[in-house]
Coordinates of C-alpha atoms and ligand atoms in Angstrom, one line a residue:
Chain A
X25 CA 33.8 74.7 -21.1
X26 CA 35.9 77.5 -19.7
X27 CA 35.0 78.9 -16.3
X28 CA 36.6 82.4 -15.9
X29 CA 35.4 83.1 -12.5
X30 CA 38.1 83.4 -9.8
X31 CA 39.1 80.4 -8.0
X32 CA 37.0 79.7 -5.0
X33 CA 39.8 78.7 -2.6
X34 CA 43.5 79.4 -1.9
X35 CA 44.8 76.2 -3.4
X36 CA 47.6 76.5 -6.0
X37 CA 45.9 76.7 -9.5
X38 CA 48.1 73.5 -10.6
X39 CA 45.7 71.5 -8.2
X40 CA 42.4 72.7 -9.6
X41 CA 40.1 69.9 -10.7
X42 CA 38.9 72.0 -13.5
X43 CA 42.2 73.3 -14.8
X44 CA 42.6 74.1 -18.5
X45 CA 43.2 70.7 -20.1
X46 CA 45.1 72.3 -23.0
X47 CA 47.9 73.3 -20.9
X48 CA 50.1 71.1 -18.7
X49 CA 50.8 72.8 -15.5
X50 CA 52.5 71.4 -12.6
X51 CA 53.6 72.7 -9.1
X52 CA 55.7 71.2 -6.6
X53 CA 57.0 72.6 -3.4
X54 CA 59.7 71.5 -0.9
X55 CA 60.8 73.1 2.3
X56 CA 64.6 73.4 2.7
X57 CA 66.4 74.2 6.0
X58 CA 68.6 76.9 4.4
X59 CA 68.3 80.6 3.8
X60 CA 66.5 81.8 0.7
X61 CA 69.5 83.8 -0.6
X62 CA 71.7 80.7 -0.6
X63 CA 69.1 78.6 -2.3
X64 CA 68.5 81.4 -4.9
X65 CA 72.2 81.7 -5.6
X66 CA 72.5 78.1 -6.4
X67 CA 69.5 78.3 -8.8
X68 CA 70.6 81.5 -10.4
X69 CA 73.9 79.7 -11.3
X70 CA 71.8 77.5 -13.8
X71 CA 74.7 75.2 -14.7
X72 CA 74.5 73.9 -11.1
X73 CA 71.1 72.4 -11.7
X74 CA 72.4 69.7 -14.1
X75 CA 73.7 67.9 -11.0
X76 CA 70.5 67.6 -9.3
X77 CA 68.0 67.2 -12.3
X78 CA 67.9 63.5 -13.3
X79 CA 67.4 63.8 -17.1
X80 CA 69.5 66.8 -17.7
X81 CA 72.9 66.0 -19.2
X82 CA 74.3 69.5 -19.2
X83 CA 73.4 73.3 -18.9
X84 CA 75.7 75.5 -20.7
X85 CA 75.8 79.2 -19.7
X86 CA 75.5 81.5 -22.8
X87 CA 75.3 84.8 -21.1
X88 CA 73.9 86.1 -17.8
X89 CA 70.4 85.4 -18.8
X90 CA 70.5 82.6 -21.4
X91 CA 71.6 78.9 -21.1
X92 CA 71.5 76.0 -23.2
X93 CA 69.8 72.8 -21.8
X94 CA 70.7 69.4 -23.0
X95 CA 68.4 66.6 -21.9
X96 CA 68.5 62.8 -22.3
X97 CA 66.1 61.5 -25.1
X98 CA 65.2 57.9 -25.8
X99 CA 67.6 55.5 -27.7
X100 CA 70.7 57.4 -26.3
X101 CA 70.0 60.6 -28.1
X102 CA 69.8 64.1 -26.7
X103 CA 67.5 67.1 -27.2
X104 CA 68.6 70.6 -26.5
X105 CA 67.1 74.1 -26.3
X106 CA 67.9 77.5 -25.3
X107 CA 66.4 78.9 -22.1
X108 CA 66.1 82.6 -21.1
X109 CA 65.6 84.1 -17.8
X110 CA 62.6 86.5 -18.2
X111 CA 62.1 87.7 -14.6
X112 CA 64.6 87.8 -11.8
X113 CA 64.0 89.0 -8.3
X114 CA 67.0 88.4 -6.3
X115 CA 66.6 86.0 -3.3
X116 CA 62.9 85.6 -4.2
X117 CA 62.0 84.4 -7.6
X118 CA 63.2 83.3 -11.1
X119 CA 61.2 82.9 -14.1
X120 CA 62.3 81.4 -17.4
X121 CA 61.1 80.2 -20.8
X122 CA 62.4 78.5 -23.7
X123 CA 63.6 80.6 -26.6
X124 CA 61.5 80.8 -29.7
X125 CA 61.7 77.6 -31.9
X126 CA 62.4 75.2 -29.2
X127 CA 61.4 71.7 -30.0
X128 CA 60.0 71.5 -26.4
X129 CA 58.2 74.7 -25.5
X130 CA 58.3 75.1 -21.7
X131 CA 58.3 77.8 -19.1
X132 CA 58.7 77.9 -15.4
X133 CA 59.0 79.8 -12.2
X134 CA 60.8 79.1 -9.0
X135 CA 59.9 81.0 -5.7
X136 CA 61.8 81.1 -2.5
X137 CA 59.6 81.9 0.4
X138 CA 61.0 82.5 3.9
X139 CA 59.6 79.8 6.3
X140 CA 61.1 80.7 9.7
X141 CA 63.0 78.0 11.4
X142 CA 61.8 75.6 8.7
X143 CA 63.9 77.5 6.3
X144 CA 62.6 78.3 2.8
X145 CA 59.7 77.0 0.9
X146 CA 60.9 76.4 -2.8
X147 CA 58.0 76.3 -5.1
X148 CA 58.4 75.4 -8.7
X149 CA 55.8 75.9 -11.2
X150 CA 56.4 74.5 -14.7
X151 CA 54.2 74.7 -17.8
X152 CA 54.8 72.9 -21.1
X153 CA 52.8 72.5 -24.3
X154 CA 50.7 69.3 -24.2
X155 CA 51.9 66.1 -25.8
X156 CA 50.5 65.9 -29.4
X157 CA 52.0 64.6 -32.5
X158 CA 55.7 63.8 -32.9
X159 CA 56.9 66.5 -30.6
X160 CA 54.3 65.4 -27.9
X161 CA 55.5 61.9 -28.1
X162 CA 59.1 63.2 -27.5
X163 CA 58.0 65.1 -24.6
X164 CA 56.3 62.2 -23.0
X165 CA 59.4 60.0 -23.5
X166 CA 61.8 62.8 -22.3
X167 CA 60.1 62.7 -18.9
X168 CA 60.8 59.2 -18.3
X169 CA 58.0 59.1 -15.9
X170 CA 55.2 61.6 -14.9
X171 CA 56.6 65.0 -15.2
X172 CA 55.3 65.9 -11.7
X173 CA 57.1 62.9 -10.2
X174 CA 60.2 63.9 -12.0
X175 CA 60.0 67.5 -10.8
X176 CA 59.5 66.3 -7.2
X177 CA 62.5 64.1 -7.2
X178 CA 64.6 66.9 -8.7
X179 CA 63.6 69.3 -6.0
X180 CA 64.3 66.7 -3.3
X181 CA 67.7 66.1 -4.7
X182 CA 68.2 69.8 -4.5
X183 CA 67.0 69.8 -0.9
X184 CA 69.4 66.9 0.0
X185 CA 72.4 68.6 -1.5
X186 CA 71.6 72.0 0.1
X187 CA 70.8 70.5 3.6
X188 CA 73.4 67.8 3.8
X189 CA 76.0 68.6 1.2
X190 CA 75.5 65.4 -0.8
X191 CA 72.8 63.6 -2.7
X192 CA 71.5 60.6 -0.9
X193 CA 72.2 57.2 -2.3
X194 CA 71.4 53.8 -1.0
X195 CA 73.7 52.0 -3.3
X196 CA 76.5 49.7 -1.9
X197 CA 78.8 50.1 -4.8
X198 CA 79.6 52.5 -7.6
X199 CA 78.5 50.0 -10.1
X200 CA 75.1 49.7 -8.2
X201 CA 74.8 53.5 -8.2
X202 CA 75.2 53.6 -11.9
X203 CA 72.7 50.8 -12.5
X204 CA 70.1 52.5 -10.3
X205 CA 70.3 55.6 -12.3
X206 CA 70.5 57.8 -9.2
X207 CA 71.9 61.1 -10.6
X208 CA 75.0 61.7 -8.5
X209 CA 76.9 64.2 -10.7
X210 CA 77.2 66.9 -8.1
X211 CA 78.2 64.7 -5.3
X212 CA 80.9 63.1 -7.6
X213 CA 82.4 66.5 -8.3
X214 CA 82.5 67.2 -4.6
X215 CA 84.2 64.0 -3.9
X216 CA 86.8 64.7 -6.7
X217 CA 87.3 68.4 -5.8
X218 CA 86.4 68.7 -2.1
X219 CA 86.0 72.5 -1.1
Chain B
X26 CA 82.1 39.7 1.1
X27 CA 79.6 37.4 2.7
X28 CA 76.0 38.6 3.3
X29 CA 72.6 37.3 4.4
X30 CA 70.3 38.0 1.4
X31 CA 66.6 37.9 0.9
X32 CA 65.2 36.0 -1.9
X33 CA 61.5 35.5 -1.2
X34 CA 59.1 34.2 1.6
X35 CA 61.0 31.9 3.9
X36 CA 64.2 32.0 1.6
X37 CA 67.2 33.8 2.9
X38 CA 70.7 32.8 1.9
X39 CA 74.3 33.5 2.8
X40 CA 75.9 34.8 -0.5
X41 CA 79.1 36.2 -1.8
X42 CA 78.4 39.9 -3.0
X43 CA 80.7 42.9 -3.9
X44 CA 82.2 44.7 -0.9
X45 CA 80.6 48.2 -0.2
X46 CA 82.3 51.3 -1.2
X47 CA 82.5 54.9 0.0
X48 CA 80.2 56.8 -2.3
X49 CA 79.4 60.1 -0.5
X50 CA 81.8 62.4 1.4
X51 CA 80.0 61.6 4.9
X52 CA 80.1 57.8 4.3
X53 CA 82.0 55.3 6.4
X54 CA 82.6 51.5 5.9
X55 CA 82.1 49.4 9.1
X56 CA 83.4 45.9 9.5
X57 CA 80.8 44.0 11.2
X58 CA 81.7 42.3 14.4
X59 CA 78.1 41.5 15.8
X60 CA 74.8 41.7 14.3
X61 CA 71.4 40.5 15.6
X62 CA 68.2 39.0 13.9
X63 CA 65.3 41.3 15.0
X64 CA 61.7 40.2 15.4
X65 CA 60.8 42.7 12.6
X66 CA 63.2 40.9 10.3
X67 CA 60.5 38.1 10.6
X68 CA 58.0 40.3 8.8
X69 CA 60.4 40.4 5.8
X70 CA 61.0 36.6 6.2
X71 CA 57.3 36.0 6.2
X72 CA 56.9 38.3 3.0
X73 CA 54.6 40.8 4.8
X74 CA 56.7 43.9 3.9
X75 CA 56.3 45.1 0.3
X76 CA 59.1 46.5 -1.7
X77 CA 61.7 43.8 -1.1
X78 CA 63.9 42.6 -4.0
X79 CA 65.7 39.5 -4.3
X80 CA 69.2 39.9 -3.4
X81 CA 68.5 42.5 -0.8
X82 CA 71.0 42.4 2.2
X83 CA 69.1 42.0 5.6
X84 CA 70.0 43.4 9.0
X85 CA 69.4 46.6 10.9
X86 CA 71.0 45.8 14.3
X87 CA 74.7 45.9 14.0
X88 CA 78.0 47.1 15.3
X89 CA 81.6 46.9 14.2
X90 CA 84.9 48.7 13.5
X91 CA 85.4 51.7 11.3
X92 CA 87.7 50.7 8.5
X93 CA 87.2 53.3 5.8
X94 CA 85.8 56.8 5.9
X95 CA 84.8 59.6 3.3
X96 CA 86.3 63.1 3.2
X97 CA 83.5 64.4 5.6
X98 CA 83.1 61.5 8.1
X99 CA 83.9 62.5 11.6
X100 CA 84.7 58.9 12.6
X101 CA 88.3 57.5 12.7
X102 CA 89.5 54.2 11.5
X103 CA 89.7 51.6 14.3
X104 CA 86.8 53.1 16.3
X105 CA 84.2 50.6 17.6
X106 CA 80.7 51.9 16.7
X107 CA 77.1 50.9 17.2
X108 CA 74.9 52.0 14.2
X109 CA 71.3 53.1 14.9
X110 CA 68.9 51.5 12.5
X111 CA 67.2 54.5 11.2
X112 CA 69.5 56.6 9.0
X113 CA 69.4 60.3 9.6
X114 CA 70.9 63.3 8.0
X115 CA 71.2 65.5 11.2
X116 CA 70.3 68.7 9.2
X117 CA 66.8 68.6 8.2
X118 CA 63.7 70.0 10.0
X119 CA 62.8 66.6 11.5
X120 CA 66.3 65.9 12.7
X121 CA 66.6 69.3 14.3
X122 CA 63.5 68.3 16.3
X123 CA 65.4 65.0 17.3
X124 CA 62.8 63.1 15.3
X125 CA 65.5 61.2 13.6
X126 CA 63.4 58.3 12.3
X127 CA 61.4 60.9 10.3
X128 CA 64.6 62.3 8.6
X129 CA 63.6 64.0 5.4
X130 CA 66.8 63.2 3.5
X131 CA 67.9 59.8 4.2
X132 CA 65.6 58.0 1.6
X133 CA 66.9 58.6 -1.9
X134 CA 64.7 60.8 -4.0
X135 CA 64.1 57.9 -6.5
X136 CA 62.8 55.7 -3.7
X137 CA 60.3 58.0 -2.1
X138 CA 57.2 57.4 -4.4
X139 CA 56.1 54.2 -2.7
X140 CA 56.1 55.6 0.8
X141 CA 54.4 58.8 -0.4
X142 CA 51.5 56.6 -1.8
X143 CA 51.4 54.2 1.1
X144 CA 51.9 56.7 4.0
X145 CA 51.3 60.2 2.7
X146 CA 55.0 61.1 3.1
X147 CA 58.0 59.1 2.4
X148 CA 59.8 57.3 5.3
X149 CA 63.4 57.8 6.4
X150 CA 66.1 55.4 5.3
X151 CA 66.5 52.2 7.4
X152 CA 69.2 49.5 6.9
X153 CA 68.3 46.3 5.4
X154 CA 64.5 47.0 5.5
X155 CA 63.1 47.1 2.0
X156 CA 63.0 49.7 -0.7
X157 CA 60.2 51.5 1.0
X158 CA 62.7 52.6 3.5
X159 CA 65.4 53.3 1.0
X160 CA 66.8 50.0 -0.3
X161 CA 69.8 50.2 1.9
X162 CA 72.0 47.1 2.3
X163 CA 71.8 45.9 5.9
X164 CA 74.4 44.8 8.4
X165 CA 74.0 41.0 8.4
X166 CA 77.2 41.0 6.5
X167 CA 80.9 41.3 6.8
X168 CA 80.8 45.0 5.9
X169 CA 78.3 47.8 5.5
X170 CA 78.3 51.2 4.0
X171 CA 76.9 53.7 6.5
X172 CA 75.8 57.1 5.1
X173 CA 75.7 60.3 7.2
X174 CA 78.2 58.4 9.4
X175 CA 78.9 61.8 11.4
X176 CA 75.3 61.5 12.6
X177 CA 74.2 58.0 13.5
X178 CA 77.1 55.9 14.7
X179 CA 77.8 56.0 18.5
X180 CA 81.5 55.6 19.3
X181 CA 81.9 53.2 22.2
X182 CA 84.2 55.1 24.5
X183 CA 85.0 52.1 26.8
X184 CA 86.8 49.2 25.2
X185 CA 86.0 47.0 28.3
X186 CA 82.3 46.9 27.3
X187 CA 82.0 44.0 25.0
X188 CA 79.8 43.9 21.8
X189 CA 76.8 42.1 23.5
X190 CA 76.5 44.7 26.2
X191 CA 75.9 47.5 23.8
X192 CA 74.6 45.8 20.5
X193 CA 71.0 46.3 21.5
X194 CA 71.4 50.1 21.6
X195 CA 70.9 50.0 17.9
X196 CA 67.3 49.2 18.1
X197 CA 65.4 47.1 20.6
X198 CA 66.6 48.8 23.8
X199 CA 65.8 52.4 22.7
X200 CA 62.5 51.0 21.1
X201 CA 61.4 49.5 24.4
X202 CA 62.2 52.7 26.1
X203 CA 60.5 55.0 23.7
X204 CA 57.5 52.8 23.7
X205 CA 57.2 53.4 27.5
X206 CA 58.0 57.1 27.2
X207 CA 55.2 57.5 24.8
X208 CA 52.8 56.3 27.4
X209 CA 53.4 59.4 29.6
X210 CA 53.5 57.1 32.6
X211 CA 52.4 58.7 35.9
X212 CA 53.4 57.3 39.3
X213 CA 51.1 54.4 40.3
X214 CA 50.0 53.7 36.7
X215 CA 49.1 50.2 35.5
X216 CA 50.7 49.5 32.2
X217 CA 49.8 46.5 29.9
X218 CA 52.4 45.3 27.3
X219 CA 51.3 43.0 24.5
X220 CA 54.2 40.9 23.4
X221 CA 57.1 39.8 25.4
X222 CA 59.8 39.7 22.7
X223 CA 62.9 41.8 23.3
X224 CA 61.0 45.1 22.8
X225 CA 58.3 44.1 25.1
X226 CA 60.6 43.0 27.8
X227 CA 62.4 46.2 27.6
X228 CA 59.2 48.2 27.7
X229 CA 58.3 46.2 30.9
X230 CA 61.6 47.3 32.5
X231 CA 61.3 50.9 31.2
X232 CA 57.8 51.3 32.5
X233 CA 58.8 50.4 35.9
X234 CA 61.8 52.7 35.8
X235 CA 59.2 55.4 34.7
X236 CA 57.2 54.9 37.8
X237 CA 54.5 52.3 36.8
X238 CA 53.2 50.5 39.8
X239 CA 52.0 47.5 37.9
X240 CA 52.9 46.1 34.6
X241 CA 50.8 43.3 33.0
X242 CA 52.7 41.3 30.2
X243 CA 50.8 39.4 27.7
X244 CA 52.3 36.5 25.5
X245 CA 51.8 32.9 24.9
X246 CA 55.4 31.7 25.1
X247 CA 56.0 30.5 28.7
X248 CA 59.8 31.4 28.7
X249 CA 59.0 34.9 27.6
X250 CA 56.4 35.3 30.3
X251 CA 58.9 34.0 32.8
X252 CA 61.3 36.6 31.7
X253 CA 58.7 39.4 32.1
X254 CA 57.9 38.0 35.6
X255 CA 61.5 38.3 36.6
X256 CA 61.3 42.1 35.9
X257 CA 58.3 42.3 38.1
X258 CA 55.5 42.0 35.8
X259 CA 52.2 40.2 36.3
X260 CA 51.6 37.9 33.3
X261 CA 48.7 36.8 31.1
X262 CA 48.9 33.8 28.7
X263 CA 46.5 34.7 25.9
X264 CA 46.1 31.1 24.9
X265 CA 44.9 30.2 28.4
X266 CA 43.1 33.5 29.4
X267 CA 40.5 35.9 28.0
X268 CA 42.8 38.9 27.9
X269 CA 40.3 41.8 27.7
X270 CA 38.1 40.4 30.4
X271 CA 41.1 39.6 32.7
X272 CA 42.5 43.2 32.2
X273 CA 39.3 44.7 33.1
X274 CA 39.0 42.7 36.3
X275 CA 42.5 43.1 37.3
X276 CA 42.3 46.9 37.1
X277 CA 38.9 47.0 39.0
X278 CA 36.8 47.5 35.9
X279 CA 38.9 50.6 34.9
X280 CA 41.3 49.1 32.3
X281 CA 45.1 49.6 32.0
X282 CA 46.2 53.4 32.1
X283 CA 48.5 52.8 29.2
X284 CA 49.0 49.9 26.7
X285 CA 51.9 49.1 24.5
X286 CA 51.6 47.1 21.4
X287 CA 54.9 45.2 21.0
X288 CA 53.5 42.9 18.6
X289 CA 52.7 44.8 15.4
X290 CA 51.5 43.2 12.1
X291 CA 52.4 39.6 13.0
X292 CA 50.4 38.7 16.1
X293 CA 49.8 35.1 16.8
X294 CA 46.6 33.4 17.8
X295 CA 43.6 32.0 16.3
X296 CA 41.1 34.8 16.6
X297 CA 38.2 35.1 14.0
X298 CA 39.3 38.5 12.8
X299 CA 42.9 37.5 12.8
X300 CA 42.1 34.5 10.5
X301 CA 40.2 36.9 8.0
X302 CA 43.1 39.3 8.2
X303 CA 45.5 36.4 7.4
X304 CA 43.3 35.5 4.3
X305 CA 43.4 39.1 3.4
X306 CA 47.2 39.3 3.6
X307 CA 47.7 36.1 1.6
X308 CA 45.3 37.5 -1.1
X309 CA 46.8 41.0 -1.1
X310 CA 43.4 42.5 0.0
X311 CA 45.0 43.9 3.2
X312 CA 48.6 44.2 4.5
X313 CA 48.3 44.1 8.2
X314 CA 46.6 41.9 10.8
X315 CA 45.1 43.9 13.5
X316 CA 43.8 41.8 16.3
X317 CA 46.1 43.0 19.0
X318 CA 45.7 46.8 18.2
X319 CA 41.8 46.4 18.2
X320 CA 42.1 44.6 21.5
X321 CA 44.3 47.3 23.0
X322 CA 42.0 50.1 22.0
X323 CA 39.0 48.3 23.6
X324 CA 41.0 47.4 26.8
X325 CA 42.8 50.7 27.7
X326 CA 41.1 52.9 30.2
X327 CA 39.1 56.0 29.2
X328 CA 41.6 58.9 28.8
X329 CA 44.5 56.5 28.7
X330 CA 47.6 56.2 26.4
X331 CA 48.2 53.7 23.8
X332 CA 51.8 53.3 22.4
X333 CA 52.6 51.4 19.2
X334 CA 56.2 50.5 18.8
X335 CA 55.3 47.4 16.8
X336 CA 55.8 47.5 13.1
X337 CA 52.6 48.1 10.9
X338 CA 53.1 48.7 7.3
X339 CA 49.8 49.4 5.5
X340 CA 46.1 49.2 6.4
X341 CA 43.8 47.4 8.7
X342 CA 40.1 47.2 8.6
X343 CA 37.6 47.0 11.5
X344 CA 39.7 49.6 13.2
X345 CA 37.8 50.7 16.3
X346 CA 37.9 54.4 15.7
X347 CA 34.7 54.9 17.7
X348 CA 36.4 53.4 20.9
X349 CA 39.4 55.4 20.2
X350 CA 37.6 58.8 19.9
X351 CA 34.8 58.3 22.5
X352 CA 37.3 57.1 25.1
X353 CA 39.6 60.0 24.5
X354 CA 42.6 57.9 23.9
X355 CA 46.1 59.4 23.2
X356 CA 47.9 57.3 20.7
X357 CA 51.7 57.7 20.1
X358 CA 53.5 55.7 17.5
X359 CA 56.7 55.7 15.5
X360 CA 59.9 54.1 14.5
X361 CA 62.4 54.7 17.2
X362 CA 64.4 58.0 17.2
X363 CA 67.4 55.8 18.3
X364 CA 69.9 58.6 18.0
X365 CA 68.3 60.6 20.7
X366 CA 68.6 57.8 23.2
X367 CA 72.0 56.2 22.7
X368 CA 74.1 58.4 25.0
X369 CA 71.7 58.2 28.1
X370 CA 71.1 54.5 27.7
X371 CA 74.8 53.8 27.0
X372 CA 75.4 55.6 30.3
X373 CA 72.9 53.4 32.1
X374 CA 74.6 50.3 30.6
X375 CA 78.2 51.4 31.6
X376 CA 76.8 52.2 35.1
X377 CA 75.5 48.7 35.3
X378 CA 71.8 49.8 35.5
X379 CA 70.7 48.0 32.4
X380 CA 72.0 44.7 31.3
X381 CA 70.3 43.1 28.3
X382 CA 72.7 40.3 27.7
X383 CA 70.2 38.0 29.3
X384 CA 68.1 38.0 26.0
X385 CA 70.9 36.4 23.9
X386 CA 70.0 32.7 23.6
X387 CA 72.2 31.9 20.6
X388 CA 75.3 33.0 18.9
X389 CA 76.1 31.7 15.3
X390 CA 78.7 32.4 12.5
X391 CA 77.3 34.6 9.8
X392 CA 77.0 31.6 7.5
X393 CA 74.4 30.2 9.8
X394 CA 72.2 33.2 9.2
X395 CA 69.5 31.1 7.1
X396 CA 69.2 28.6 9.8
X397 CA 69.0 31.2 12.4
X398 CA 66.1 32.9 10.7
X399 CA 64.2 29.6 10.4
X400 CA 64.9 28.7 14.1
X401 CA 64.0 32.1 15.4
X402 CA 60.8 32.0 13.3
X403 CA 59.7 28.6 14.3
X404 CA 61.0 28.3 18.0
X405 CA 60.6 31.6 19.5
X406 CA 60.3 30.4 22.9
X407 CA 63.9 29.0 23.0
X408 CA 65.4 31.4 20.3
X409 CA 64.8 34.7 22.1
X410 CA 67.7 36.5 20.4
X411 CA 70.3 35.4 18.0
X412 CA 73.5 37.2 17.5
X413 CA 75.5 36.5 14.2
X414 CA 79.3 36.9 14.4
X415 CA 81.0 37.3 11.0
X416 CA 84.3 35.4 11.2
X417 CA 83.2 33.4 14.0
X418 CA 83.6 30.0 12.1
X419 CA 87.2 30.9 11.0
X420 CA 88.0 31.9 14.6
X421 CA 86.7 28.6 15.8
X422 CA 88.7 26.7 13.0
X423 CA 91.8 28.6 14.1
X424 CA 91.3 27.7 17.8
Ligands
ZN502 ZN1 64.8 45.5 14.9
ZN503 ZN1 67.3 64.5 8.5

């Protein structure tokens, strides 16, 4: 049953109890105590995101709007697709979607909303085709855990890096950090090439 | 290095593990010179805290010497430091409000889910206190990795102050202080303190310093009650006295203006609801035992303050929400924002206004940690506070 009437409250649509079951839609927000333009600049340089996103192996810049994302897949394999920035409002908003023919069709938007002394609310909305058939199984396995949790963790690593200059780890040794699968790419680069 | 590790209920060991390494730019490695066993470590020892894993290194009250620093640490090798038990980044919204124990960034992103489920929002990182608080290795060890070392560690400026004078700045002294501060004590107030362990005893002293006219201390260990008496408190032994009734009578039917729960989830005593709670804990139906906090809410005067520094981890049932609301109580809680209090309390120690060394009943080498846990657990009246000294046995052998 589809209800086309406007939403009855001000909640993000991703949290509707009657959301369209054919569309996987998630939204996560995090508040970061840094100015919006700085956060936007990091995000606009899409290659940077590989350092904070747990499953992303690499993000290769193709041109100003296009990038190639390579993501860890089960059994040591990798899946890759091309992503295109479709809307770009400097310091405010970025929207992207996977190029036609991608194995994993996905689209998303990230907004940077000023929040006074609290900094900036970073709100990510991500939509992807629902798991079905072989591709669907792949999607489910790609997101090693629930996509929402993964997105929340990715956003929090982004927050940690922007606020503190490093991504927090509780490991005691390098070996332990590897075993815990805490993604520390960006911090490692900082360590090796301090600014 | 050697470290005290958790392996299950009533099973802690002294084991050899890999030395810690600098992993992030703001890290420092500290060589531990003194580390204490805390009353809240007994919650881990008794298996009441979820998210412990075999091999976890314990200890959140420790100090030592800086031996290694990351590129962005502000510490220097050779400095003596005390390390607050909550880990705080110094840059997030909560840290900017000096609410250090609420830091948003010190718990790794991968460890936040359980806290979110259990508490609504993830907790900050704490050394040696389960994966709910980050899964950090603690300081009951020869060395420890300290993240965000430019924020937490307090450099001891005066080398004449030996470890034992300042060690308790890491937790129990500021915790007792904040517990009293949370009561908004007015001159002439009567404050009741449940539990006369280290935090309770410091809460007694702090309440007097903040202007309380009377402090009533409640425990069942005679030695602890004696210590409370030394600081000017009146005492109640809950094994011999009906606490609620006595408090109402002693305060002329009004009840204490403020009450402090320095017991938390592991109160002793054979109360009916306590026994039910214990059964629930052992069958995983409930995680906390709440006799003390129920009694506190009933006993405190209308419009009064309740402060909870004692550790609770999950849920309790039969919570007297009606009494809390109808009486208009103000309840303040929280893990201590230690970093906020280190400088002023250090000054009070350096000026001789505060001396906490009376608490220490035993000093042991690190290797005796497991025995220390067992003694502290079973003989709390004699083992008021144990300080573990890594290297102590070798020093003794050399002497
Ligand atoms: Zn403690
Ligand atoms: Zn913080």
